[in-house]
Structure formats: structure tokens, C-alpha cells
Amino acid sequence: MDDKKLVDRTAPPRTDDELREQAVTELQKRRELAGHLMAFVLVNTFLVVIWYVTGAGFFWPVFPIFGWGIGVVFHTWDVLWPQPTETSIRTTMDRIARRR
């Protein structure tokens, strides 16, 4: 993973420019997630309406809902799960070094 993508949440960025860059990145990721969720709900609602209007037999929209839902879960996890801190990275490096 690129070092610039790692965010140390234990220590704030040193300058206002770094803080602004981090804030813009987080806000962009949240906006992209909101767009993804909106598309998921709208498209799948449309598919359910098509299913209903065409006779409401076997509930086939479950397949795109389930498949796309997996993508939504991973996207949400990527946006909301905290990135590794520098402290956790150093701790893991020390643990790996002790195993050698």
C-alpha cells in the first residue's frame, strides 16, 4: 500500500495543508459512498418494480441485490473502517521481527 494512503489517526497532520488534504480525501470517499448507496437503492427498487409489474413470480431481483450488496458492503468497509495507525504498523513490524 502506498505510504501516502496510510492515515495515522493517533497524531493529527502537522500542517493545515496536510489536514485539509486529509479532510478533502475523507469527504470525497464519503460522497462516493453516498452516490453508490443511492444508485444501489434506485436501481434495485426499479428492478423490484419490474418484477412486480411482470407478474411477481420467482423473485429474481434477489440476484443483483445480493451481488451488488456485496460490493456495497466492501465499499462501506473501505470508507468507514479506520486505516492502520503508525503505532499499529510499528507494533506489527516488531512482532514479525521477533518471529525471525
C-alpha positions as semicolon CSV with decimal commas, in nm:
position;residue;x (nm);y (nm);z (nm)
1;M;0,000;0,000;0,000
2;D;0,123;0,346;-0,080
3;D;0,254;0,530;0,227
4;K;0,055;0,843;0,137
5;K;-0,271;0,647;0,167
6;L;-0,199;0,543;0,525
7;V;-0,357;0,777;0,773
8;D;-0,221;0,797;1,126
9;R;-0,529;0,869;1,334
10;T;-0,330;0,896;1,657
11;A;-0,148;1,213;1,556
12;P;-0,307;1,493;1,355
13;P;-0,126;1,617;1,044
14;R;0,139;1,875;1,121
15;T;0,027;2,150;0,886
16;D;-0,305;2,298;0,782
17;D;-0,236;2,188;0,424
18;E;-0,194;1,825;0,531
19;L;-0,505;1,847;0,748
20;R;-0,703;1,997;0,461
21;E;-0,582;1,726;0,221
22;Q;-0,684;1,451;0,464
23;A;-1,026;1,613;0,523
24;V;-1,092;1,653;0,149
25;T;-0,997;1,290;0,086
26;E;-1,228;1,162;0,361
27;L;-1,516;1,380;0,242
28;Q;-1,471;1,264;-0,118
29;K;-1,476;0,899;-0,010
30;R;-1,796;0,955;0,188
31;R;-1,960;1,134;-0,107
32;E;-1,867;0,848;-0,339
33;L;-2,016;0,601;-0,091
34;A;-2,339;0,805;-0,074
35;G;-2,361;0,800;-0,455
36;H;-2,301;0,425;-0,458
37;L;-2,574;0,367;-0,200
38;M;-2,819;0,591;-0,387
39;A;-2,756;0,406;-0,714
40;F;-2,795;0,071;-0,534
41;V;-3,131;0,167;-0,386
42;L;-3,270;0,331;-0,702
43;V;-3,165;0,059;-0,947
44;N;-3,275;-0,227;-0,724
45;T;-3,607;-0,056;-0,650
46;F;-3,658;-0,027;-1,026
47;L;-3,579;-0,399;-1,067
48;V;-3,829;-0,493;-0,795
49;V;-4,095;-0,277;-0,965
50;I;-4,025;-0,456;-1,296
51;W;-4,052;-0,791;-1,119
52;Y;-4,384;-0,689;-0,962
53;V;-4,535;-0,545;-1,282
54;T;-4,441;-0,853;-1,486
55;G;-4,626;-1,098;-1,265
56;A;-4,435;-1,127;-0,937
57;G;-4,329;-1,488;-0,992
58;F;-3,989;-1,606;-0,874
59;F;-3,813;-1,314;-0,702
60;W;-3,522;-1,286;-0,947
61;P;-3,411;-0,937;-0,828
62;V;-3,250;-1,113;-0,533
63;F;-2,951;-1,199;-0,754
64;P;-2,847;-0,843;-0,847
65;I;-2,940;-0,719;-0,499
66;F;-2,719;-0,981;-0,336
67;G;-2,430;-0,944;-0,582
68;W;-2,426;-0,565;-0,575
69;G;-2,485;-0,569;-0,199
70;I;-2,152;-0,743;-0,151
71;G;-1,984;-0,456;-0,334
72;V;-2,169;-0,200;-0,122
73;V;-2,056;-0,374;0,198
74;F;-1,691;-0,369;0,089
75;H;-1,715;-0,006;-0,022
76;T;-1,868;0,089;0,314
77;W;-1,596;-0,104;0,495
78;D;-1,327;0,078;0,294
79;V;-1,472;0,421;0,378
80;L;-1,566;0,373;0,743
81;W;-1,305;0,128;0,876
82;P;-1,007;0,318;1,021
83;Q;-0,677;0,297;0,836
84;P;-0,380;0,145;1,021
85;T;-0,205;0,386;1,253
86;E;0,169;0,428;1,254
87;T;0,171;0,278;1,605
88;S;-0,010;-0,040;1,492
89;I;0,223;-0,072;1,193
90;R;0,532;-0,044;1,415
91;T;0,388;-0,295;1,665
92;T;0,321;-0,546;1,387
93;M;0,669;-0,491;1,242
94;D;0,822;-0,558;1,585
95;R;0,615;-0,874;1,628
96;I;0,722;-1,002;1,286
97;A;1,086;-0,922;1,360
98;R;1,070;-1,121;1,686
99;R;0,944;-1,430;1,498
100;R;1,257;-1,442;1,281
